[in-house]
CSV table of C-alpha atoms in Angstrom, one decimal:
chain,number,residue,atom,x,y,z
F,254,UNK,CA,29.3,-13.6,-16.5
F,255,UNK,CA,28.7,-10.7,-19.0
F,256,UNK,CA,29.4,-7.0,-18.1
F,257,UNK,CA,26.2,-4.9,-17.5
F,258,UNK,CA,26.1,-2.2,-20.4
F,259,UNK,CA,25.3,0.4,-17.9
F,260,UNK,CA,28.2,1.8,-15.3
F,261,UNK,CA,26.8,4.5,-12.6
F,262,UNK,CA,30.0,6.4,-13.7
F,263,UNK,CA,29.0,6.1,-17.2
F,264,UNK,CA,25.6,6.8,-16.5
F,265,UNK,CA,26.6,10.2,-14.4
F,266,UNK,CA,28.3,11.4,-17.5
F,267,UNK,CA,25.9,10.9,-19.9
F,268,UNK,CA,23.9,13.0,-17.9
F,269,UNK,CA,26.1,15.9,-17.8
F,270,UNK,CA,26.4,15.8,-21.5
F,271,UNK,CA,22.4,15.4,-22.2
F,272,UNK,CA,22.1,18.5,-20.3
F,273,UNK,CA,23.3,20.7,-22.9
F,274,UNK,CA,24.3,18.1,-25.6
F,275,UNK,CA,27.7,19.7,-25.4
F,276,UNK,CA,30.8,17.1,-24.7
F,277,UNK,CA,33.4,19.9,-24.0
F,278,UNK,CA,31.2,21.7,-21.3
F,279,UNK,CA,30.6,18.0,-19.5
F,280,UNK,CA,34.4,17.7,-19.5
F,281,UNK,CA,35.0,21.2,-18.1
F,282,UNK,CA,32.2,20.6,-15.0
F,283,UNK,CA,33.8,17.2,-14.8
F,284,UNK,CA,37.4,17.8,-15.0
F,285,UNK,CA,38.0,15.1,-17.6
F,286,UNK,CA,39.3,15.5,-21.4
F,287,UNK,CA,37.1,15.5,-23.9
F,288,UNK,CA,38.3,12.6,-26.2
F,289,UNK,CA,37.8,10.9,-22.4
F,290,UNK,CA,33.7,12.1,-22.1
F,291,UNK,CA,33.6,10.7,-26.5
F,292,UNK,CA,35.2,7.9,-25.4
F,293,UNK,CA,32.6,6.9,-22.3
F,294,UNK,CA,29.6,7.7,-24.4
F,295,UNK,CA,30.8,5.8,-27.3
F,296,UNK,CA,31.3,2.6,-25.2
F,297,UNK,CA,28.3,3.5,-24.0
F,298,UNK,CA,26.6,3.2,-27.4
F,299,UNK,CA,28.3,0.0,-28.5
F,300,UNK,CA,27.1,-1.7,-25.4
F,301,UNK,CA,23.7,-0.7,-25.4
F,302,UNK,CA,23.6,-1.4,-29.2
F,303,UNK,CA,21.8,2.2,-30.3
F,304,UNK,CA,23.0,5.6,-30.5
F,305,UNK,CA,22.3,7.9,-27.6
F,306,UNK,CA,22.9,11.6,-29.7
F,307,UNK,CA,22.2,12.5,-33.1
F,308,UNK,CA,25.5,14.3,-33.6
F,309,UNK,CA,24.6,15.9,-37.0
F,310,UNK,CA,23.6,19.3,-35.5
F,311,UNK,CA,25.5,21.2,-32.6
F,312,UNK,CA,24.4,21.1,-29.6
F,313,UNK,CA,23.9,17.1,-29.9
F,314,UNK,CA,20.3,15.7,-29.5
F,315,UNK,CA,19.1,13.2,-27.8
F,316,UNK,CA,17.7,10.0,-29.6
F,317,UNK,CA,14.7,8.5,-28.5
F,318,UNK,CA,16.8,6.1,-26.6
F,319,UNK,CA,19.2,8.9,-25.3
F,320,UNK,CA,16.0,10.4,-24.3
F,321,UNK,CA,14.7,6.6,-22.3
F,322,UNK,CA,17.4,7.0,-20.5
F,323,UNK,CA,18.0,10.4,-19.6
F,324,UNK,CA,14.5,10.0,-17.9
F,325,UNK,CA,15.5,7.1,-16.4
F,326,UNK,CA,19.5,7.9,-15.0
F,327,UNK,CA,18.5,9.8,-12.1
F,328,UNK,CA,16.3,7.7,-10.5
F,329,UNK,CA,18.6,4.7,-11.2
F,330,UNK,CA,21.6,6.2,-9.7
F,331,UNK,CA,19.8,7.3,-6.6
F,332,UNK,CA,18.4,4.0,-6.4
F,333,UNK,CA,21.9,2.3,-6.5
F,334,UNK,CA,23.0,4.9,-4.1
F,335,UNK,CA,20.6,4.5,-1.7
F,336,UNK,CA,20.9,0.5,-1.8
F,337,UNK,CA,24.6,0.7,-1.4
F,338,UNK,CA,23.7,2.9,1.4
F,339,UNK,CA,21.5,0.6,3.5
F,340,UNK,CA,23.6,-2.5,2.8
F,341,UNK,CA,26.4,-0.6,4.7
F,342,UNK,CA,24.0,0.1,7.2
F,343,UNK,CA,23.0,-3.2,7.6
F,344,UNK,CA,26.6,-4.5,7.8
F,345,UNK,CA,27.4,-2.1,10.5
F,346,UNK,CA,24.7,-2.0,12.9
F,347,UNK,CA,21.9,-3.4,11.4
F,348,UNK,CA,19.6,0.0,11.1
F,349,UNK,CA,18.3,0.6,7.6
F,350,UNK,CA,16.3,3.4,6.6
F,351,UNK,CA,12.8,2.2,5.6
F,352,UNK,CA,9.9,3.9,3.6
F,353,UNK,CA,6.5,2.2,4.8
F,354,UNK,CA,3.1,2.3,3.2
F,355,UNK,CA,0.1,1.1,4.9
F,356,UNK,CA,-3.6,1.3,4.3
F,357,UNK,CA,-5.5,3.9,6.4
F,358,UNK,CA,-7.3,0.5,9.0
F,359,UNK,CA,-3.6,-0.5,9.9
F,360,UNK,CA,-2.1,3.3,9.9
F,361,UNK,CA,-5.2,4.0,12.5
F,362,UNK,CA,-5.4,0.5,14.5
F,363,UNK,CA,-2.3,-1.5,14.4
F,364,UNK,CA,1.1,1.2,13.7
F,365,UNK,CA,0.5,3.0,16.9
F,366,UNK,CA,1.5,-0.8,18.7
F,367,UNK,CA,4.6,-0.9,16.9
F,368,UNK,CA,5.5,2.6,16.3
F,369,UNK,CA,8.5,2.6,18.8
F,370,UNK,CA,9.6,-0.8,18.4
F,371,UNK,CA,9.6,0.1,14.6
F,372,UNK,CA,11.5,3.4,15.4
F,373,UNK,CA,14.4,1.9,17.2
F,374,UNK,CA,15.0,-0.9,14.7
F,375,UNK,CA,15.5,2.4,11.9
F,376,UNK,CA,17.8,4.8,11.0
F,377,UNK,CA,15.1,6.6,9.7
F,378,UNK,CA,11.5,6.3,9.1
F,379,UNK,CA,9.2,7.4,6.9
F,380,UNK,CA,5.7,6.4,6.8
F,381,UNK,CA,2.1,7.1,4.2
F,382,UNK,CA,-1.3,5.8,4.5
F,383,UNK,CA,-4.1,5.8,2.2
F,384,UNK,CA,-6.3,2.8,0.1
F,385,UNK,CA,-4.5,-0.3,-0.6
F,386,UNK,CA,-4.4,0.7,-4.5
F,387,UNK,CA,-2.1,3.9,-3.5
F,388,UNK,CA,0.0,1.9,-1.5
F,389,UNK,CA,0.9,-0.8,-3.8
F,390,UNK,CA,1.3,1.2,-6.3
F,391,UNK,CA,3.9,2.9,-4.3
F,392,UNK,CA,5.5,-0.3,-4.1
F,393,UNK,CA,5.1,-1.3,-7.5
F,394,UNK,CA,7.2,2.3,-8.3
F,395,UNK,CA,9.6,1.5,-5.4
F,396,UNK,CA,8.4,5.0,-3.8
F,397,UNK,CA,8.7,3.0,-0.5
F,398,UNK,CA,9.9,-0.5,0.5
F,399,UNK,CA,7.4,-2.2,2.9
F,400,UNK,CA,3.4,-2.2,2.1
F,401,UNK,CA,0.8,-3.5,4.4
F,402,UNK,CA,-2.2,-4.1,2.2
F,403,UNK,CA,-5.0,-5.8,0.7
F,404,UNK,CA,-3.2,-6.8,-2.4
F,405,UNK,CA,-0.5,-9.5,-2.3
F,406,UNK,CA,0.8,-8.1,-5.5
F,407,UNK,CA,2.1,-11.8,-6.1
F,408,UNK,CA,2.4,-11.1,-9.9
F,409,UNK,CA,4.5,-8.6,-9.6
F,410,UNK,CA,8.4,-9.5,-10.1
F,411,UNK,CA,11.0,-9.6,-7.0
F,412,UNK,CA,8.4,-8.8,-4.6
F,413,UNK,CA,8.0,-11.2,-1.6
F,414,UNK,CA,4.7,-11.3,0.1
F,415,UNK,CA,3.4,-12.8,3.0
F,416,UNK,CA,-0.4,-12.7,4.9
F,417,UNK,CA,-0.9,-11.0,7.9
F,418,UNK,CA,-4.5,-11.1,8.9
F,419,UNK,CA,-7.7,-11.1,7.9
F,420,UNK,CA,-11.0,-9.5,8.6
F,421,UNK,CA,-14.9,-9.6,8.0
F,422,UNK,CA,-17.3,-7.4,6.8
F,423,UNK,CA,-20.5,-7.2,8.5
F,424,UNK,CA,-23.9,-6.1,7.4
F,425,UNK,CA,-24.1,-2.5,9.4
F,426,UNK,CA,-27.8,-1.2,10.3
F,427,UNK,CA,-29.9,1.2,12.6
F,428,UNK,CA,-30.0,-0.5,16.3
F,429,UNK,CA,-33.9,-0.2,15.9
F,430,UNK,CA,-36.7,-2.5,16.3
F,431,UNK,CA,-37.5,-2.7,12.9
F,432,UNK,CA,-34.1,-4.2,12.4
F,433,UNK,CA,-34.9,-7.2,15.0
F,434,UNK,CA,-33.7,-10.7,14.5
F,435,UNK,CA,-29.6,-11.5,14.3
F,436,UNK,CA,-29.8,-13.0,10.5
F,437,UNK,CA,-29.3,-11.1,7.2
F,438,UNK,CA,-32.5,-12.8,6.1
F,439,UNK,CA,-34.3,-11.1,9.1
F,440,UNK,CA,-33.4,-7.6,8.5
F,441,UNK,CA,-33.5,-8.2,4.5
F,442,UNK,CA,-36.9,-6.9,3.7
F,443,UNK,CA,-36.3,-3.3,5.6
F,444,UNK,CA,-32.6,-2.7,3.5
F,445,UNK,CA,-35.1,-1.7,0.5
F,446,UNK,CA,-36.4,1.0,2.9
F,447,UNK,CA,-33.1,3.1,2.9
F,448,UNK,CA,-30.0,4.0,1.3
F,449,UNK,CA,-26.9,2.0,0.8
F,450,UNK,CA,-23.9,3.7,1.9
F,451,UNK,CA,-20.8,2.7,0.4
F,452,UNK,CA,-17.2,3.7,-0.9
F,453,UNK,CA,-16.0,5.7,-3.3
F,454,UNK,CA,-15.3,3.9,-6.6
F,455,UNK,CA,-11.6,4.7,-6.3
F,456,UNK,CA,-11.1,2.4,-3.5
F,457,UNK,CA,-10.1,-1.2,-3.2
F,458,UNK,CA,-13.4,-1.2,-0.5
F,459,UNK,CA,-15.9,-0.3,-3.1
F,460,UNK,CA,-15.0,-3.2,-5.4
F,461,UNK,CA,-15.0,-5.7,-2.3
F,462,UNK,CA,-18.1,-4.5,-0.9
F,463,UNK,CA,-19.9,-4.2,-4.4
F,464,UNK,CA,-19.5,-8.2,-4.8
F,465,UNK,CA,-20.8,-8.6,-1.2
F,466,UNK,CA,-23.8,-6.2,-1.7
F,467,UNK,CA,-24.8,-8.7,-5.3
F,468,UNK,CA,-25.2,-11.7,-2.7
F,469,UNK,CA,-28.1,-10.0,-1.2
F,470,UNK,CA,-30.1,-10.1,-4.2
F,471,UNK,CA,-32.4,-6.8,-3.4
F,472,UNK,CA,-34.8,-5.7,-5.7
F,473,UNK,CA,-33.8,-2.2,-5.3
F,474,UNK,CA,-32.2,0.1,-3.1
F,475,UNK,CA,-30.7,3.7,-3.6
F,476,UNK,CA,-26.9,3.8,-3.4
F,477,UNK,CA,-25.1,6.5,-1.9
F,478,UNK,CA,-21.2,7.1,-2.3
F,479,UNK,CA,-19.6,8.6,1.0
F,480,UNK,CA,-15.8,9.3,1.4
F,481,UNK,CA,-16.1,9.3,5.3
F,482,UNK,CA,-16.5,6.3,7.3
F,483,UNK,CA,-17.5,7.9,10.5
F,484,UNK,CA,-19.8,10.1,8.6
F,485,UNK,CA,-21.6,6.8,7.4
F,486,UNK,CA,-21.7,5.7,10.6
F,487,UNK,CA,-23.1,8.8,12.2
F,488,UNK,CA,-25.7,8.5,9.4
F,489,UNK,CA,-26.5,5.0,9.5
F,490,UNK,CA,-26.9,5.5,14.0
F,491,UNK,CA,-29.6,8.1,12.9
F,492,UNK,CA,-31.4,5.7,11.1
F,493,UNK,CA,-30.8,6.9,7.6
F,494,UNK,CA,-28.9,4.4,5.7
F,495,UNK,CA,-27.5,1.2,6.2
F,496,UNK,CA,-24.0,-0.3,5.1
F,497,UNK,CA,-20.9,-3.0,4.6
F,498,UNK,CA,-17.9,-2.3,6.6
F,499,UNK,CA,-14.9,-4.4,7.6
F,500,UNK,CA,-14.0,-5.0,10.9
F,501,UNK,CA,-11.6,-2.5,11.6
F,502,UNK,CA,-13.3,0.3,10.1
F,503,UNK,CA,-16.2,-0.3,12.6
F,504,UNK,CA,-13.3,-0.5,15.6
F,505,UNK,CA,-12.3,2.8,14.3
F,506,UNK,CA,-16.0,4.3,14.4
F,507,UNK,CA,-16.3,2.5,17.8
F,508,UNK,CA,-18.1,6.0,18.8
F,509,UNK,CA,-21.7,5.0,17.2
F,510,UNK,CA,-21.7,1.2,18.4
F,511,UNK,CA,-24.6,1.5,20.4
F,512,UNK,CA,-26.7,3.2,17.7
F,513,UNK,CA,-25.8,0.3,15.2
F,514,UNK,CA,-26.5,-3.2,14.8
F,515,UNK,CA,-24.2,-5.8,13.1
F,516,UNK,CA,-25.0,-8.9,11.0
F,517,UNK,CA,-22.3,-11.4,9.9
F,518,UNK,CA,-22.8,-12.8,6.6
F,519,UNK,CA,-21.5,-16.0,8.1
F,520,UNK,CA,-19.4,-17.0,4.7
F,521,UNK,CA,-15.5,-16.7,3.9
F,522,UNK,CA,-16.8,-14.7,0.4
F,523,UNK,CA,-17.1,-11.7,2.9
F,524,UNK,CA,-13.6,-11.7,4.6
F,525,UNK,CA,-10.7,-9.7,3.3
F,526,UNK,CA,-6.6,-10.6,4.3
F,527,UNK,CA,-3.8,-8.0,4.3
F,528,UNK,CA,-0.3,-9.0,3.3
F,529,UNK,CA,2.8,-7.5,4.2
F,530,UNK,CA,4.5,-6.6,0.7
F,531,UNK,CA,8.5,-5.6,0.3
F,532,UNK,CA,11.0,-5.7,-2.8
F,533,UNK,CA,14.2,-7.1,-1.4
F,534,UNK,CA,15.5,-9.7,1.0
F,535,UNK,CA,17.6,-7.0,2.6
F,536,UNK,CA,13.9,-5.6,4.6
F,537,UNK,CA,13.2,-9.2,5.4
F,538,UNK,CA,14.6,-8.6,9.1
F,539,UNK,CA,12.6,-5.6,9.6
F,540,UNK,CA,9.5,-7.2,7.5
F,541,UNK,CA,9.5,-10.2,10.3
F,542,UNK,CA,9.9,-7.9,13.2
F,543,UNK,CA,6.9,-6.1,12.0
F,544,UNK,CA,5.1,-8.6,11.1
F,545,UNK,CA,5.5,-10.1,14.7
F,546,UNK,CA,4.7,-7.5,16.2
F,547,UNK,CA,1.3,-6.6,14.5
F,548,UNK,CA,0.7,-10.4,15.3
F,549,UNK,CA,1.4,-9.1,18.8
F,550,UNK,CA,-0.4,-6.4,18.9
F,551,UNK,CA,-3.9,-8.2,17.8
F,552,UNK,CA,-3.3,-10.4,20.3
F,553,UNK,CA,-2.2,-8.2,23.4
F,554,UNK,CA,-3.8,-4.8,22.4
F,555,UNK,CA,-6.4,-4.7,20.1
F,556,UNK,CA,-8.9,-7.8,20.6
F,557,UNK,CA,-8.1,-7.2,24.2
F,558,UNK,CA,-10.0,-3.8,23.9
F,559,UNK,CA,-12.4,-5.3,21.4
F,560,UNK,CA,-13.8,-7.4,24.5
F,561,UNK,CA,-13.8,-4.1,26.6
F,562,UNK,CA,-14.8,-1.8,24.6
F,563,UNK,CA,-16.8,-3.8,21.4
F,564,UNK,CA,-17.2,-7.5,22.0
F,565,UNK,CA,-19.5,-7.3,18.7
F,566,UNK,CA,-16.5,-7.3,16.9
F,567,UNK,CA,-14.6,-10.8,18.5
F,568,UNK,CA,-13.9,-13.5,16.0
F,569,UNK,CA,-14.2,-10.7,12.8
F,570,UNK,CA,-10.3,-10.0,13.0
F,571,UNK,CA,-8.2,-13.3,12.5
F,572,UNK,CA,-4.5,-13.1,12.9
F,573,UNK,CA,-2.4,-15.9,10.3
F,574,UNK,CA,-0.5,-18.5,12.3
F,575,UNK,CA,2.5,-18.1,9.7
F,576,UNK,CA,3.3,-14.8,9.0
F,577,UNK,CA,6.8,-15.1,7.3
F,578,UNK,CA,7.8,-18.2,5.3
């Protein structure tokens, strides 16, 4: 097996030299001799097959290859150091520091139910939320360790992924006489008389809803982009629009439920799935814990709340039988 052309100790020396292009100053700072510094840099260049510095000038200047290493080196050292700390924690007490990202729907409706167990299972905990594309991008950049979102990231190398649960999109119209009937076809003639309230185009919801919207085959209707789910439901409850919304979003805005009418699309094309994604198998135990707790929260908390407060949502959120392989 070939040794890696880069070693952490060598990268640290390189970064010190690259700070101002002086091996002499780097040697003084690191407590080494100038020949030792020079030897490390030459070995790195030989192993990589490129020059990292242009030596014709003083101070030395970074080559294009050197600039690439200079830009990525600090992040690489930080990540390896952090990995070593996590491995040590895993071996000693099983606790890890965890950076987790989740879509807004999961953050609002499920994380509160699993937070306590998650807190106890981690040494330190960081949770952020946003759109699914935002959360997925954080994981791809390794800015977080686990992502709960609608993107399975199956095309990304080294990312492990498993389905958590699925939810259906529902047609949401004002609860008014002109929208009588429980089918899409029954209310469809009146949809063209009101504006359609949709999600901003920088969200995954926008593309999913747009695909479902096209299946309605409406001749003409005004579309209005609206970033607030609560605001959309308020407008619809007043009879001034209609929308296509996922079940969890409707649960989050249940304040307006008495003035809304929900109509299912009765097709798998109006369904989306949430996934748990993570980079390293070191996070498998926490991923399994988190997935199991979410499954329990759906069954024991959320579905029970649906039944008591918003029974129209029952059956429109479905947990996956197999959480993690």
